[in-house]
Short mmCIF file of C-alpha atoms in Angstrom, two decimals:
data_model
loop_
_atom_site.label_atom_id
_atom_site.label_comp_id
_atom_site.label_asym_id
_atom_site.label_seq_id
_atom_site.Cartn_x
_atom_site.Cartn_y
_atom_site.Cartn_z
CA GLN A 1 213.53 120.94 167.43
CA SER A 2 212.81 124.02 169.55
CA VAL A 3 209.59 125.99 169.18
CA LEU A 4 211.59 129.23 169.05
CA THR A 5 214.38 129.54 166.48
CA GLN A 6 217.75 131.06 167.31
CA PRO A 7 221.03 131.01 165.38
CA PRO A 8 223.34 128.34 166.82
CA SER A 9 226.25 130.73 167.21
CA VAL A 10 227.37 134.32 166.85
CA SER A 11 230.74 135.92 167.31
CA ALA A 12 232.32 139.35 167.44
CA ALA A 13 235.42 141.07 168.71
CA PRO A 14 235.74 142.66 172.15
CA GLY A 15 234.12 146.09 172.24
CA GLN A 16 231.89 145.34 169.29
CA LYS A 17 228.13 144.80 169.16
CA VAL A 18 226.21 141.61 168.47
CA THR A 19 222.55 140.76 168.04
CA ILE A 20 220.81 137.43 168.58
CA SER A 21 217.48 136.78 166.94
CA CYS A 22 214.60 134.66 168.19
CA SER A 23 211.79 133.72 165.85
CA GLY A 24 208.46 132.26 166.88
CA SER A 25 204.77 132.43 166.02
CA THR A 26 201.51 134.08 167.02
CA SER A 27 200.94 131.48 169.74
CA ASN A 28 204.12 132.48 171.56
CA ILE A 29 206.18 135.60 170.76
CA GLY A 30 203.36 137.20 168.79
CA ASN A 31 201.14 137.39 171.88
CA ASN A 32 203.42 137.05 174.87
CA SER A 33 206.38 138.88 176.33
CA VAL A 34 209.87 137.55 175.69
CA SER A 35 212.66 137.09 178.20
CA TRP A 36 216.33 136.36 177.62
CA TYR A 37 218.70 134.24 179.69
CA GLN A 38 222.46 133.97 179.90
CA HIS A 39 223.68 130.49 180.69
CA LEU A 40 227.08 129.11 181.45
CA PRO A 41 226.75 125.30 181.46
CA GLY A 42 226.88 123.94 184.97
CA THR A 43 225.52 127.12 186.49
CA ALA A 44 222.05 128.56 186.99
CA PRO A 45 220.71 130.53 184.02
CA LYS A 46 220.54 134.27 184.65
CA LEU A 47 217.61 136.45 183.61
CA LEU A 48 218.96 139.24 181.39
CA ILE A 49 215.85 140.76 179.85
CA TYR A 50 212.18 140.44 180.81
CA ASP A 51 208.98 141.80 179.28
CA ASN A 52 210.73 142.15 175.89
CA ASN A 53 213.03 145.02 176.78
CA LYS A 54 213.39 145.49 180.54
CA ARG A 55 216.51 144.74 182.53
CA PRO A 56 216.45 143.32 186.06
CA SER A 57 218.39 145.21 188.68
CA GLY A 58 222.12 144.64 188.23
CA ILE A 59 222.06 143.89 184.51
CA PRO A 60 224.15 146.51 182.67
CA ASP A 61 222.61 148.62 179.94
CA ARG A 62 224.97 146.98 177.43
CA PHE A 63 222.19 144.37 177.19
CA SER A 64 218.99 145.32 175.40
CA GLY A 65 215.93 143.57 174.03
CA SER A 66 213.22 144.23 171.52
CA ARG A 67 210.20 142.45 170.05
CA SER A 68 208.43 142.98 166.76
CA GLY A 69 205.62 140.77 165.55
CA THR A 70 206.66 137.16 166.04
CA SER A 71 210.36 137.85 166.50
CA ALA A 72 212.58 139.18 169.25
CA THR A 73 216.17 140.35 169.40
CA LEU A 74 218.81 140.53 172.10
CA GLY A 75 221.53 143.12 171.64
CA ILE A 76 224.85 143.25 173.45
CA THR A 77 227.18 146.21 173.03
CA GLY A 78 230.72 146.74 174.26
CA LEU A 79 231.41 143.00 174.17
CA GLN A 80 233.61 141.58 176.90
CA THR A 81 235.22 138.18 177.15
CA GLY A 82 233.03 137.58 180.19
CA ASP A 83 229.98 137.73 177.92
CA GLU A 84 230.93 134.39 176.36
CA ALA A 85 228.00 132.14 177.20
CA ASP A 86 224.88 130.53 175.78
CA TYR A 87 221.89 132.82 175.36
CA TYR A 88 218.28 131.65 175.31
CA CYS A 89 215.04 133.39 174.53
CA GLY A 90 211.89 132.20 176.27
CA THR A 91 208.21 132.96 176.42
CA TRP A 92 204.83 131.42 177.10
CA ASP A 93 203.08 129.45 174.37
CA SER A 94 199.34 128.96 174.30
CA SER A 95 199.04 126.62 171.32
CA LEU A 96 197.97 123.62 173.42
CA SER A 97 197.95 124.33 177.11
CA VAL A 98 199.78 127.30 178.52
CA HIS A 99 203.38 126.29 178.72
CA TRP A 100 206.84 127.78 178.59
CA VAL A 101 209.10 127.46 175.53
CA PHE A 102 212.77 128.25 174.95
CA GLY A 103 214.80 128.83 171.88
CA GLY A 104 217.51 126.36 171.00
CA GLY A 105 220.18 128.65 172.39
CA THR A 106 222.93 130.73 170.79
CA THR A 107 226.58 130.40 171.74
CA LEU A 108 228.34 133.75 171.83
CA THR A 109 232.06 133.76 171.17
CA VAL A 110 234.04 136.93 171.82
CA LEU A 111 237.00 136.63 169.51
CA GLN B 1 216.46 137.05 199.19
CA VAL B 2 214.86 134.34 197.08
CA GLN B 3 216.78 131.08 197.20
CA LEU B 4 216.10 127.76 195.55
CA VAL B 5 218.42 125.03 196.80
CA GLN B 6 218.33 121.68 195.04
CA SER B 7 219.34 118.20 196.10
CA GLY B 8 222.65 116.69 195.10
CA ALA B 9 223.80 114.75 192.07
CA GLU B 10 222.25 111.37 191.34
CA VAL B 11 223.31 108.33 189.33
CA ARG B 12 220.70 105.89 188.07
CA LYS B 13 220.55 102.90 185.78
CA PRO B 14 218.35 102.94 182.69
CA GLY B 15 214.74 102.21 183.57
CA ALA B 16 215.04 103.56 187.09
CA SER B 17 213.48 106.69 188.58
CA VAL B 18 214.97 109.80 190.14
CA LYS B 19 213.42 112.38 192.45
CA VAL B 20 214.95 115.85 192.69
CA SER B 21 214.03 118.32 195.42
CA CYS B 22 214.00 122.11 195.40
CA LYS B 23 213.92 123.89 198.77
CA ALA B 24 212.53 127.43 198.53
CA SER B 25 213.20 130.27 200.94
CA GLY B 26 213.02 134.05 201.09
CA TYR B 27 209.44 134.36 199.84
CA THR B 28 205.97 132.94 200.38
CA PHE B 29 206.22 129.48 198.80
CA THR B 30 202.57 129.30 197.80
CA SER B 31 202.61 132.63 195.97
CA TYR B 32 204.56 131.52 192.89
CA ASN B 33 204.55 128.39 190.78
CA ILE B 34 207.68 126.26 190.45
CA ASN B 35 208.94 125.36 187.01
CA TRP B 36 211.34 122.55 186.13
CA VAL B 37 213.82 123.05 183.29
CA ARG B 38 216.48 120.64 182.17
CA GLN B 39 219.56 120.77 180.02
CA ALA B 40 220.27 117.33 178.67
CA THR B 41 223.88 116.73 177.74
CA GLY B 42 224.72 118.64 174.57
CA GLN B 43 221.24 120.15 174.33
CA GLY B 44 219.61 123.46 175.14
CA LEU B 45 217.24 124.43 177.93
CA GLU B 46 214.02 122.43 177.91
CA TRP B 47 210.93 123.24 179.98
CA MET B 48 209.44 120.19 181.70
CA GLY B 49 206.42 121.66 183.46
CA TRP B 50 205.19 123.80 186.30
CA MET B 51 203.28 123.31 189.50
CA ASP B 52 201.23 125.74 191.56
CA PRO B 53 202.25 125.02 195.17
CA LYS B 54 199.05 126.59 196.51
CA SER B 55 196.46 124.71 194.47
CA GLY B 56 198.54 121.74 193.38
CA ASP B 57 197.62 122.45 189.75
CA ILE B 58 200.21 121.09 187.34
CA VAL B 59 201.02 121.48 183.65
CA TYR B 60 203.50 119.04 182.13
CA ALA B 61 205.26 119.50 178.83
CA GLN B 62 203.79 117.05 176.34
CA LYS B 63 207.17 115.37 175.89
CA PHE B 64 207.28 114.28 179.55
CA GLN B 65 203.60 113.42 180.08
CA GLY B 66 203.28 110.02 181.73
CA ARG B 67 206.89 109.94 182.86
CA VAL B 68 207.16 112.93 185.19
CA THR B 69 205.43 113.80 188.45
CA MET B 70 205.75 117.14 190.22
CA THR B 71 204.73 117.43 193.84
CA ARG B 72 205.31 119.69 196.80
CA ASN B 73 205.34 119.76 200.57
CA THR B 74 204.18 123.20 201.65
CA SER B 75 205.09 122.61 205.31
CA ILE B 76 208.77 122.48 204.36
CA THR B 77 208.50 124.76 201.29
CA THR B 78 209.94 122.12 199.01
CA ALA B 79 209.02 121.10 195.49
CA TYR B 80 209.87 117.77 193.92
CA MET B 81 210.26 116.45 190.42
CA GLU B 82 210.28 112.71 189.79
CA LEU B 83 211.26 111.33 186.39
CA ARG B 84 210.64 107.65 185.68
CA SER B 85 211.77 105.13 183.08
CA LEU B 86 215.08 106.92 182.75
CA LYS B 87 217.04 106.66 179.52
CA SER B 88 220.61 107.61 178.78
CA ASP B 89 219.51 110.76 177.01
CA ASP B 90 217.88 111.95 180.24
CA THR B 91 221.40 112.57 181.51
CA GLY B 92 221.78 116.25 182.22
CA VAL B 93 221.26 119.05 184.70
CA TYR B 94 217.79 119.67 186.11
CA HIS B 95 216.83 123.10 187.47
CA CYS B 96 213.86 124.40 189.37
CA ALA B 97 212.92 128.00 188.62
CA ARG B 98 210.52 130.54 190.05
CA PRO B 99 208.92 133.28 188.03
CA VAL B 100 209.17 136.97 188.71
CA CYS B 101 206.08 138.86 187.60
CA PRO B 102 206.47 142.63 187.65
CA HIS B 103 203.22 144.19 186.48
CA GLY B 104 201.83 140.73 185.86
CA VAL B 105 204.34 139.82 183.12
CA CYS B 106 206.21 136.71 184.20
CA SER B 107 209.67 135.41 183.39
CA LEU B 108 211.90 132.87 185.12
CA GLY B 109 213.80 135.10 187.48
CA SER B 110 215.12 132.80 190.19
CA TRP B 111 216.80 129.49 189.55
CA GLY B 112 218.09 126.61 191.58
CA GLN B 113 221.74 125.67 191.20
CA GLY B 114 220.89 122.55 189.23
CA THR B 115 221.03 118.83 189.94
CA LEU B 116 223.13 116.58 187.73
CA VAL B 117 221.35 113.34 186.90
CA THR B 118 223.47 110.69 185.24
CA VAL B 119 221.79 107.70 183.65
CA SER B 120 224.26 104.93 182.94
CA SER B 121 224.38 101.18 183.09
#
C-alpha cells in the first residue's frame, strides 16, 4: 500500500486532456513539494514536473502540475499515443525520518 | 552531462545477496546524495533509501532496514546497493537516482538505466 494514493488507470482519446490525482497527508504533500515522473517499464523514469508545477528543460507545456493542501494533480493536454506510460507522483515524507515516497502509479492509455 | 551507469543484470537464488553498482559522472559526486528505487515485478516504484556520498550518512526505508546496505567509493565516484536474504518478490529492476535541487527544492532528476535482479531457484 503506497503512502500516496493515485488512481490505477486513466484513459482518453488522442488530442484530449487527462488529469491524474495524487493524495497524501500533512507529513508529505501538505508540507513538501511534489514531483511527477513518467515511466515506461524497463527504462529510466523521467522527471516531468518538479516543485509542484515546474517543468524541466525539454518537457513540453502540454504537461502541467498543481498542488492544493494534501493533494496534487498532473495534467496532460493534447494527448498523443507516445504519452502512454505509467505516471508516478513523489515527494518527501517526514512522518518518521525524512524519506522519499511515491504514489502507486497510474497507467495512462490513449485510446 | 550527468550520467549514472549501473551494473548489469544479475540472477540469484533465494537467500543469496546481490550488490548493484552505480557509476556517476558529469558532476561532483559528493555534492548530491544517491537514492535507490526499485520496481518489483508487477509493482510500482518503491524508494529504498539514500546515501550522502560526502558524509556517508544513510537513511533506509523501514521496509528494507536490516536487509540493505548502501555504500560508496568516492575515489571512483561509484555508489553501491547490497540487498541480502533475497526472496522471489525482490525480482525487479533497481535504479539509482540523483536529485536535482533548483532553489533548494529537490526531486529525482537523474536516473540510472536500471539493473534487473532475478531471484529464482
